[in-house]
Amino acid sequence: MAAAWPGSGSREPADPGARNRYADLLRVLAIGLVVFGHWLLTSISYRGGLLSGASVMAAIGWSGWATLLFQVMPVFFLVGGYANALSWTRHQAGGATRAQWVRHRGIRLLRPTTVFVAAVVTAVAAGRLLGADPAELALAAWGVALQLWFLPVFLLLIALTPALHAAHRRWGFAVPALLALGAAGVDAGLLGARLPGIGYANYLLVWGTMHQWGFAWQDGTLTRRGPAGWRWRPWALAACGAVALGGLLAWGPFGVNMVGTAGGRANNTIPPSVALLAFAAVQAGLLIAAEPAMSRLLAGGRLWRAVSWLNARVLTVYLWHMVPVVLVAVALYPAGVLGQPAVGSADWWTLRVAWIAALAVVLVPAAVFLARFERPLRRPAPAPGPSPLGAAVLAAGIAAAGVALTRIAISGFAPDGSVAADPVLAYGGGVLLTFLAGRLRPGRAARSLATISEPLPSPPQRPTYAEREING
């Protein structure tokens, strides 16, 4: 058996097929691009004794085209759908209830997030007591909260996974097709009829469509070979997405910028648009088509150990990667260590190397230390069984935590220069309810989640969508 990657605290699984190594690689590469893109396009200025920061995309004309490379959030939802489908089917085969599984997955997401929230709230409170400028404090606390938007969306998809996966098994590709049609209808209502508030639905419809593609990838529906032995469906997904994206960009109100808006065109991410969904179809199709070749590269132990070690720290890196921006800015800009050349100039691009290197020096050791909170608890509290009370408390906890994280992502941790107490307390209450739900009359016959981490034989059930297609 191969030795553990340094610092991982574990060895390779005895069954190498227990994980999709390529899915883990995609997650690692995606987080790398997210971090690099945020660091590259964040510009700090120090004038009049005050620090400020902004995105440089408006000042760099071609940056919209660069988003075709840096927009990788669809990869997180694609891989997340794959992982959720795999986890849910395994736990379901072991006798776990929906509430047990949702709580188990929710806690894995909320545990490192709670550490992050507690640390930032403590830092904001300390800064306020030490006399930090309220405007600077509000900006810094907003900058480190931007990435939290992903968490409530993914928490919602976790809660819906048992139902959505059941729909996938019954109706297959009809489910993401219906979600995509719904997203197009929302865009029509938002951009055409100007219906207020309707755009929020696309956070579920657009990202949920990608999540469903992950289901189809996991059970082979999307990768099954045709009569000629060719895995044509990923290519078909990419081709359909390319045709749709081309039409939407040429004749629709959408711009090529896939992380925001420019030139008066519709925003593709706030809320996510059907154009972003078409782009995601191209991206997902091409990445899944590349799986056989990339999986062969990952067959070697050294590369896989590196990917496995990095993959165990993905959420930690995602949560904390903007904190070094604040720390380095506070330490180096007022001291004059880093200059402030014009954005987009040759000097500015040269200085980006030192800027990113300084941020990496701060993030890497912090991520190595903080990743311990990303690991599952060794002895989880009893999960809720069929008790309606436990399930209701769990739903309330997940909902409260998700809504609170949404508010923090929009307004930051300190919109007026002081800790935003209401969303922070609501988040804490939601987390507490999620943990307590496992202690409310757990079903005695329910198997502990800790004992069903390995795949178990599935009970007899109706054929899946993929099986019905294979069997005619």
mmCIF file of N, CA and C in Angstrom, residues 337-432:
data_model
loop_
_atom_site.group_PDB
_atom_site.id
_atom_site.type_symbol
_atom_site.label_atom_id
_atom_site.label_comp_id
_atom_site.label_asym_id
_atom_site.label_seq_id
_atom_site.Cartn_x
_atom_site.Cartn_y
_atom_site.Cartn_z
ATOM 1 N N VAL A 337 5.524 48.971 0.692
ATOM 2 C CA VAL A 337 6.273 47.834 0.139
ATOM 3 C C VAL A 337 5.772 47.497 -1.263
ATOM 4 N N LEU A 338 4.467 47.563 -1.468
ATOM 5 C CA LEU A 338 3.893 47.312 -2.783
ATOM 6 C C LEU A 338 3.474 48.633 -3.413
ATOM 7 N N GLY A 339 3.880 48.857 -4.653
ATOM 8 C CA GLY A 339 3.532 50.081 -5.362
ATOM 9 C C GLY A 339 2.114 50.038 -5.897
ATOM 10 N N GLN A 340 1.712 51.151 -6.525
ATOM 11 C CA GLN A 340 0.361 51.273 -7.062
ATOM 12 C C GLN A 340 0.395 51.809 -8.488
ATOM 13 N N PRO A 341 0.958 51.054 -9.417
ATOM 14 C CA PRO A 341 0.967 51.501 -10.807
ATOM 15 C C PRO A 341 -0.432 51.466 -11.399
ATOM 16 N N ALA A 342 -0.589 52.088 -12.547
ATOM 17 C CA ALA A 342 -1.889 52.130 -13.206
ATOM 18 C C ALA A 342 -2.358 50.719 -13.549
ATOM 19 N N VAL A 343 -3.623 50.457 -13.298
ATOM 20 C CA VAL A 343 -4.176 49.131 -13.567
ATOM 21 C C VAL A 343 -4.049 48.802 -15.053
ATOM 22 N N GLY A 344 -3.529 47.613 -15.325
ATOM 23 C CA GLY A 344 -3.374 47.156 -16.698
ATOM 24 C C GLY A 344 -2.053 47.522 -17.329
ATOM 25 N N SER A 345 -1.243 48.348 -16.658
ATOM 26 C CA SER A 345 0.058 48.727 -17.207
ATOM 27 C C SER A 345 1.046 47.574 -17.060
ATOM 28 N N ALA A 346 2.176 47.686 -17.732
ATOM 29 C CA ALA A 346 3.206 46.644 -17.646
ATOM 30 C C ALA A 346 3.702 46.495 -16.214
ATOM 31 N N ASP A 347 3.877 47.622 -15.523
ATOM 32 C CA ASP A 347 4.332 47.549 -14.136
ATOM 33 C C ASP A 347 3.290 46.859 -13.252
ATOM 34 N N TRP A 348 2.024 47.133 -13.536
ATOM 35 C CA TRP A 348 0.969 46.510 -12.742
ATOM 36 C C TRP A 348 0.978 44.999 -12.912
ATOM 37 N N TRP A 349 1.116 44.526 -14.149
ATOM 38 C CA TRP A 349 1.163 43.082 -14.389
ATOM 39 C C TRP A 349 2.395 42.458 -13.747
ATOM 40 N N THR A 350 3.523 43.149 -13.787
ATOM 41 C CA THR A 350 4.734 42.627 -13.154
ATOM 42 C C THR A 350 4.545 42.507 -11.642
ATOM 43 N N LEU A 351 3.894 43.509 -11.060
ATOM 44 C CA LEU A 351 3.674 43.500 -9.616
ATOM 45 C C LEU A 351 2.690 42.410 -9.198
ATOM 46 N N ARG A 352 1.849 41.947 -10.122
ATOM 47 C CA ARG A 352 0.910 40.867 -9.808
ATOM 48 C C ARG A 352 1.634 39.606 -9.337
ATOM 49 N N VAL A 353 2.830 39.368 -9.859
ATOM 50 C CA VAL A 353 3.588 38.181 -9.461
ATOM 51 C C VAL A 353 3.927 38.242 -7.974
ATOM 52 N N ALA A 354 4.452 39.387 -7.527
ATOM 53 C CA ALA A 354 4.785 39.539 -6.108
ATOM 54 C C ALA A 354 3.532 39.512 -5.244
ATOM 55 N N TRP A 355 2.456 40.105 -5.730
ATOM 56 C CA TRP A 355 1.188 40.146 -4.997
ATOM 57 C C TRP A 355 0.653 38.738 -4.761
ATOM 58 N N ILE A 356 0.586 37.939 -5.819
ATOM 59 C CA ILE A 356 0.048 36.580 -5.697
ATOM 60 C C ILE A 356 0.969 35.713 -4.851
ATOM 61 N N ALA A 357 2.273 35.907 -4.987
ATOM 62 C CA ALA A 357 3.217 35.133 -4.180
ATOM 63 C C ALA A 357 3.043 35.438 -2.690
ATOM 64 N N ALA A 358 2.852 36.716 -2.359
ATOM 65 C CA ALA A 358 2.657 37.101 -0.947
ATOM 66 C C ALA A 358 1.369 36.495 -0.396
ATOM 67 N N LEU A 359 0.313 36.486 -1.199
ATOM 68 C CA LEU A 359 -0.949 35.902 -0.752
ATOM 69 C C LEU A 359 -0.812 34.398 -0.531
ATOM 70 N N ALA A 360 -0.083 33.734 -1.419
ATOM 71 C CA ALA A 360 0.108 32.288 -1.283
ATOM 72 C C ALA A 360 0.892 31.949 -0.027
ATOM 73 N N VAL A 361 1.885 32.763 0.304
ATOM 74 C CA VAL A 361 2.677 32.531 1.507
ATOM 75 C C VAL A 361 1.802 32.567 2.755
ATOM 76 N N VAL A 362 0.774 33.393 2.739
ATOM 77 C CA VAL A 362 -0.133 33.475 3.888
ATOM 78 C C VAL A 362 -1.142 32.330 3.866
ATOM 79 N N LEU A 363 -1.700 32.025 2.696
ATOM 80 C CA LEU A 363 -2.794 31.056 2.619
ATOM 81 C C LEU A 363 -2.349 29.621 2.841
ATOM 82 N N VAL A 364 -1.208 29.239 2.280
ATOM 83 C CA VAL A 364 -0.824 27.819 2.303
ATOM 84 C C VAL A 364 -0.706 27.268 3.727
ATOM 85 N N PRO A 365 0.081 27.873 4.611
ATOM 86 C CA PRO A 365 0.152 27.303 5.970
ATOM 87 C C PRO A 365 -1.173 27.394 6.710
ATOM 88 N N ALA A 366 -1.931 28.463 6.461
ATOM 89 C CA ALA A 366 -3.225 28.585 7.124
ATOM 90 C C ALA A 366 -4.162 27.463 6.688
ATOM 91 N N ALA A 367 -4.174 27.146 5.394
ATOM 92 C CA ALA A 367 -5.046 26.090 4.881
ATOM 93 C C ALA A 367 -4.641 24.726 5.418
ATOM 94 N N VAL A 368 -3.343 24.496 5.526
ATOM 95 C CA VAL A 368 -2.871 23.218 6.065
ATOM 96 C C VAL A 368 -3.346 23.042 7.500
ATOM 97 N N PHE A 369 -3.278 24.112 8.286
ATOM 98 C CA PHE A 369 -3.716 24.027 9.674
ATOM 99 C C PHE A 369 -5.230 23.913 9.788
ATOM 100 N N LEU A 370 -5.959 24.731 9.046
ATOM 101 C CA LEU A 370 -7.414 24.812 9.196
ATOM 102 C C LEU A 370 -8.147 23.646 8.558
ATOM 103 N N ALA A 371 -7.477 22.879 7.707
ATOM 104 C CA ALA A 371 -8.143 21.761 7.031
ATOM 105 C C ALA A 371 -8.628 20.702 8.008
ATOM 106 N N ARG A 372 -8.118 20.696 9.218
ATOM 107 C CA ARG A 372 -8.576 19.709 10.212
ATOM 108 C C ARG A 372 -10.066 19.858 10.492
ATOM 109 N N PHE A 373 -10.600 21.071 10.310
ATOM 110 C CA PHE A 373 -12.026 21.277 10.549
ATOM 111 C C PHE A 373 -12.886 20.820 9.377
ATOM 112 N N GLU A 374 -12.225 20.490 8.263
ATOM 113 C CA GLU A 374 -12.949 20.001 7.096
ATOM 114 C C GLU A 374 -13.170 18.495 7.166
ATOM 115 N N ARG A 375 -12.397 17.810 8.011
ATOM 116 C CA ARG A 375 -12.540 16.362 8.106
ATOM 117 C C ARG A 375 -13.811 16.005 8.861
ATOM 118 N N PRO A 376 -14.469 14.908 8.477
ATOM 119 C CA PRO A 376 -15.671 14.490 9.199
ATOM 120 C C PRO A 376 -15.342 14.139 10.642
ATOM 121 N N LEU A 377 -16.305 14.355 11.523
ATOM 122 C CA LEU A 377 -16.132 13.947 12.903
ATOM 123 C C LEU A 377 -16.006 12.436 12.976
ATOM 124 N N ARG A 378 -15.090 11.957 13.810
ATOM 125 C CA ARG A 378 -14.876 10.508 13.881
ATOM 126 C C ARG A 378 -16.057 9.793 14.519
ATOM 127 N N ARG A 379 -16.671 10.444 15.496
ATOM 128 C CA ARG A 379 -17.812 9.830 16.172
ATOM 129 C C ARG A 379 -18.981 10.811 16.130
ATOM 130 N N PRO A 380 -19.689 10.854 15.007
ATOM 131 C CA PRO A 380 -20.783 11.814 14.886
ATOM 132 C C PRO A 380 -21.902 11.513 15.861
ATOM 133 N N ALA A 381 -22.589 12.568 16.261
ATOM 134 C CA ALA A 381 -23.748 12.392 17.139
ATOM 135 C C ALA A 381 -24.809 11.586 16.407
ATOM 136 N N PRO A 382 -25.680 10.901 17.153
ATOM 137 C CA PRO A 382 -26.720 10.111 16.496
ATOM 138 C C PRO A 382 -27.531 10.962 15.533
ATOM 139 N N ALA A 383 -27.761 10.438 14.353
ATOM 140 C CA ALA A 383 -28.496 11.183 13.335
ATOM 141 C C ALA A 383 -29.982 10.981 13.518
ATOM 142 N N PRO A 384 -30.802 11.921 13.045
ATOM 143 C CA PRO A 384 -32.238 11.791 13.229
ATOM 144 C C PRO A 384 -32.806 10.633 12.448
ATOM 145 N N GLY A 385 -33.670 9.873 13.084
ATOM 146 C CA GLY A 385 -34.329 8.779 12.403
ATOM 147 C C GLY A 385 -35.607 9.270 11.759
ATOM 148 N N PRO A 386 -36.615 8.440 11.672
ATOM 149 C CA PRO A 386 -37.851 8.820 11.012
ATOM 150 C C PRO A 386 -38.672 9.845 11.779
ATOM 151 N N SER A 387 -38.220 10.279 12.963
ATOM 152 C CA SER A 387 -38.986 11.209 13.787
ATOM 153 C C SER A 387 -39.346 12.472 13.011
ATOM 154 N N PRO A 388 -40.628 12.797 12.876
ATOM 155 C CA PRO A 388 -41.016 14.040 12.198
ATOM 156 C C PRO A 388 -40.450 15.277 12.890
ATOM 157 N N LEU A 389 -40.325 15.218 14.224
ATOM 158 C CA LEU A 389 -39.778 16.356 14.956
ATOM 159 C C LEU A 389 -38.327 16.595 14.576
ATOM 160 N N GLY A 390 -37.524 15.526 14.544
ATOM 161 C CA GLY A 390 -36.128 15.679 14.172
ATOM 162 C C GLY A 390 -35.971 16.204 12.765
ATOM 163 N N ALA A 391 -36.782 15.702 11.830
ATOM 164 C CA ALA A 391 -36.700 16.169 10.446
ATOM 165 C C ALA A 391 -37.101 17.631 10.334
ATOM 166 N N ALA A 392 -38.112 18.039 11.100
ATOM 167 C CA ALA A 392 -38.560 19.433 11.058
ATOM 168 C C ALA A 392 -37.498 20.373 11.628
ATOM 169 N N VAL A 393 -36.861 19.965 12.728
ATOM 170 C CA VAL A 393 -35.798 20.779 13.317
ATOM 171 C C VAL A 393 -34.614 20.886 12.355
ATOM 172 N N LEU A 394 -34.294 19.782 11.695
ATOM 173 C CA LEU A 394 -33.211 19.792 10.717
ATOM 174 C C LEU A 394 -33.529 20.751 9.579
ATOM 175 N N ALA A 395 -34.745 20.696 9.047
ATOM 176 C CA ALA A 395 -35.129 21.591 7.951
ATOM 177 C C ALA A 395 -35.036 23.051 8.392
ATOM 178 N N ALA A 396 -35.482 23.335 9.610
ATOM 179 C CA ALA A 396 -35.406 24.702 10.116
ATOM 180 C C ALA A 396 -33.957 25.152 10.273
ATOM 181 N N GLY A 397 -33.099 24.258 10.740
ATOM 182 C CA GLY A 397 -31.698 24.604 10.916
ATOM 183 C C GLY A 397 -30.997 24.881 9.597
ATOM 184 N N ILE A 398 -31.197 24.002 8.624
ATOM 185 C CA ILE A 398 -30.576 24.201 7.312
ATOM 186 C C ILE A 398 -31.079 25.490 6.678
ATOM 187 N N ALA A 399 -32.388 25.739 6.786
ATOM 188 C CA ALA A 399 -32.960 26.948 6.196
ATOM 189 C C ALA A 399 -32.413 28.208 6.862
ATOM 190 N N ALA A 400 -32.346 28.212 8.187
ATOM 191 C CA ALA A 400 -31.851 29.387 8.901
ATOM 192 C C ALA A 400 -30.393 29.672 8.563
ATOM 193 N N ALA A 401 -29.576 28.614 8.530
ATOM 194 C CA ALA A 401 -28.162 28.794 8.192
ATOM 195 C C ALA A 401 -28.012 29.297 6.763
ATOM 196 N N GLY A 402 -28.799 28.748 5.832
ATOM 197 C CA GLY A 402 -28.695 29.158 4.436
ATOM 198 C C GLY A 402 -29.103 30.599 4.218
ATOM 199 N N VAL A 403 -30.218 31.014 4.828
ATOM 200 C CA VAL A 403 -30.671 32.396 4.678
ATOM 201 C C VAL A 403 -29.656 33.362 5.290
ATOM 202 N N ALA A 404 -29.121 33.010 6.444
ATOM 203 C CA ALA A 404 -28.139 33.877 7.104
ATOM 204 C C ALA A 404 -26.880 34.023 6.257
ATOM 205 N N LEU A 405 -26.400 32.921 5.682
ATOM 206 C CA LEU A 405 -25.216 32.999 4.823
ATOM 207 C C LEU A 405 -25.484 33.848 3.586
ATOM 208 N N THR A 406 -26.694 33.774 3.062
ATOM 209 C CA THR A 406 -27.046 34.610 1.918
ATOM 210 C C THR A 406 -26.955 36.087 2.279
ATOM 211 N N ARG A 407 -27.498 36.449 3.431
ATOM 212 C CA ARG A 407 -27.448 37.837 3.877
ATOM 213 C C ARG A 407 -26.012 38.306 4.080
ATOM 214 N N ILE A 408 -25.176 37.447 4.645
ATOM 215 C CA ILE A 408 -23.778 37.823 4.871
ATOM 216 C C ILE A 408 -23.045 37.965 3.543
ATOM 217 N N ALA A 409 -23.322 37.073 2.594
ATOM 218 C CA ALA A 409 -22.658 37.156 1.289
ATOM 219 C C ALA A 409 -23.019 38.440 0.563
ATOM 220 N N ILE A 410 -24.242 38.913 0.738
ATOM 221 C CA ILE A 410 -24.688 40.125 0.046
ATOM 222 C C ILE A 410 -24.150 41.382 0.716
ATOM 223 N N SER A 411 -24.256 41.459 2.034
ATOM 224 C CA SER A 411 -23.934 42.700 2.751
ATOM 225 C C SER A 411 -22.609 42.666 3.491
ATOM 226 N N GLY A 412 -22.022 41.487 3.663
ATOM 227 C CA GLY A 412 -20.782 41.380 4.409
ATOM 228 C C GLY A 412 -21.024 41.141 5.888
ATOM 229 N N PHE A 413 -19.934 40.960 6.612
ATOM 230 C CA PHE A 413 -20.030 40.714 8.050
ATOM 231 C C PHE A 413 -20.244 41.990 8.855
ATOM 232 N N ALA A 414 -19.935 43.148 8.258
ATOM 233 C CA ALA A 414 -20.032 44.411 9.007
ATOM 234 C C ALA A 414 -20.429 45.538 8.070
ATOM 235 N N PRO A 415 -21.666 45.550 7.578
ATOM 236 C CA PRO A 415 -22.051 46.557 6.587
ATOM 237 C C PRO A 415 -21.955 47.991 7.084
ATOM 238 N N ASP A 416 -22.060 48.206 8.393
ATOM 239 C CA ASP A 416 -21.941 49.564 8.927
ATOM 240 C C ASP A 416 -20.678 49.748 9.767
ATOM 241 N N GLY A 417 -19.725 48.828 9.602
ATOM 242 C CA GLY A 417 -18.486 48.930 10.362
ATOM 243 C C GLY A 417 -18.504 48.174 11.664
ATOM 244 N N SER A 418 -19.636 47.586 12.021
ATOM 245 C CA SER A 418 -19.757 46.752 13.215
ATOM 246 C C SER A 418 -20.316 45.396 12.802
ATOM 247 N N VAL A 419 -20.124 44.395 13.652
ATOM 248 C CA VAL A 419 -20.589 43.047 13.339
ATOM 249 C C VAL A 419 -22.090 43.056 13.069
ATOM 250 N N ALA A 420 -22.495 42.437 11.969
ATOM 251 C CA ALA A 420 -23.916 42.312 11.633
ATOM 252 C C ALA A 420 -24.511 41.217 12.519
ATOM 253 N N ALA A 421 -25.056 41.619 13.649
ATOM 254 C CA ALA A 421 -25.455 40.649 14.672
ATOM 255 C C ALA A 421 -26.593 39.750 14.212
ATOM 256 N N ASP A 422 -27.576 40.308 13.508
ATOM 257 C CA ASP A 422 -28.761 39.515 13.161
ATOM 258 C C ASP A 422 -28.428 38.294 12.308
ATOM 259 N N PRO A 423 -27.753 38.456 11.162
ATOM 260 C CA PRO A 423 -27.454 37.257 10.368
ATOM 261 C C PRO A 423 -26.464 36.324 11.051
ATOM 262 N N VAL A 424 -25.530 36.872 11.809
ATOM 263 C CA VAL A 424 -24.564 36.019 12.500
ATOM 264 C C VAL A 424 -25.259 35.152 13.542
ATOM 265 N N LEU A 425 -26.146 35.765 14.329
ATOM 266 C CA LEU A 425 -26.885 34.993 15.333
ATOM 267 C C LEU A 425 -27.831 33.991 14.673
ATOM 268 N N ALA A 426 -28.445 34.398 13.563
ATOM 269 C CA ALA A 426 -29.336 33.478 12.848
ATOM 270 C C ALA A 426 -28.555 32.286 12.315
ATOM 271 N N TYR A 427 -27.350 32.563 11.820
ATOM 272 C CA TYR A 427 -26.511 31.459 11.336
ATOM 273 C C TYR A 427 -26.159 30.518 12.483
ATOM 274 N N GLY A 428 -25.739 31.085 13.608
ATOM 275 C CA GLY A 428 -25.401 30.248 14.755
ATOM 276 C C GLY A 428 -26.582 29.414 15.216
ATOM 277 N N GLY A 429 -27.774 30.015 15.214
ATOM 278 C CA GLY A 429 -28.963 29.264 15.592
ATOM 279 C C GLY A 429 -29.263 28.139 14.628
ATOM 280 N N GLY A 430 -29.074 28.397 13.334
ATOM 281 C CA GLY A 430 -29.293 27.357 12.338
ATOM 282 C C GLY A 430 -28.342 26.192 12.496
ATOM 283 N N VAL A 431 -27.076 26.490 12.743
ATOM 284 C CA VAL A 431 -26.087 25.430 12.954
ATOM 285 C C VAL A 431 -26.435 24.621 14.198
ATOM 286 N N LEU A 432 -26.828 25.318 15.266
ATOM 287 C CA LEU A 432 -27.186 24.630 16.506
ATOM 288 C C LEU A 432 -28.376 23.690 16.282
#
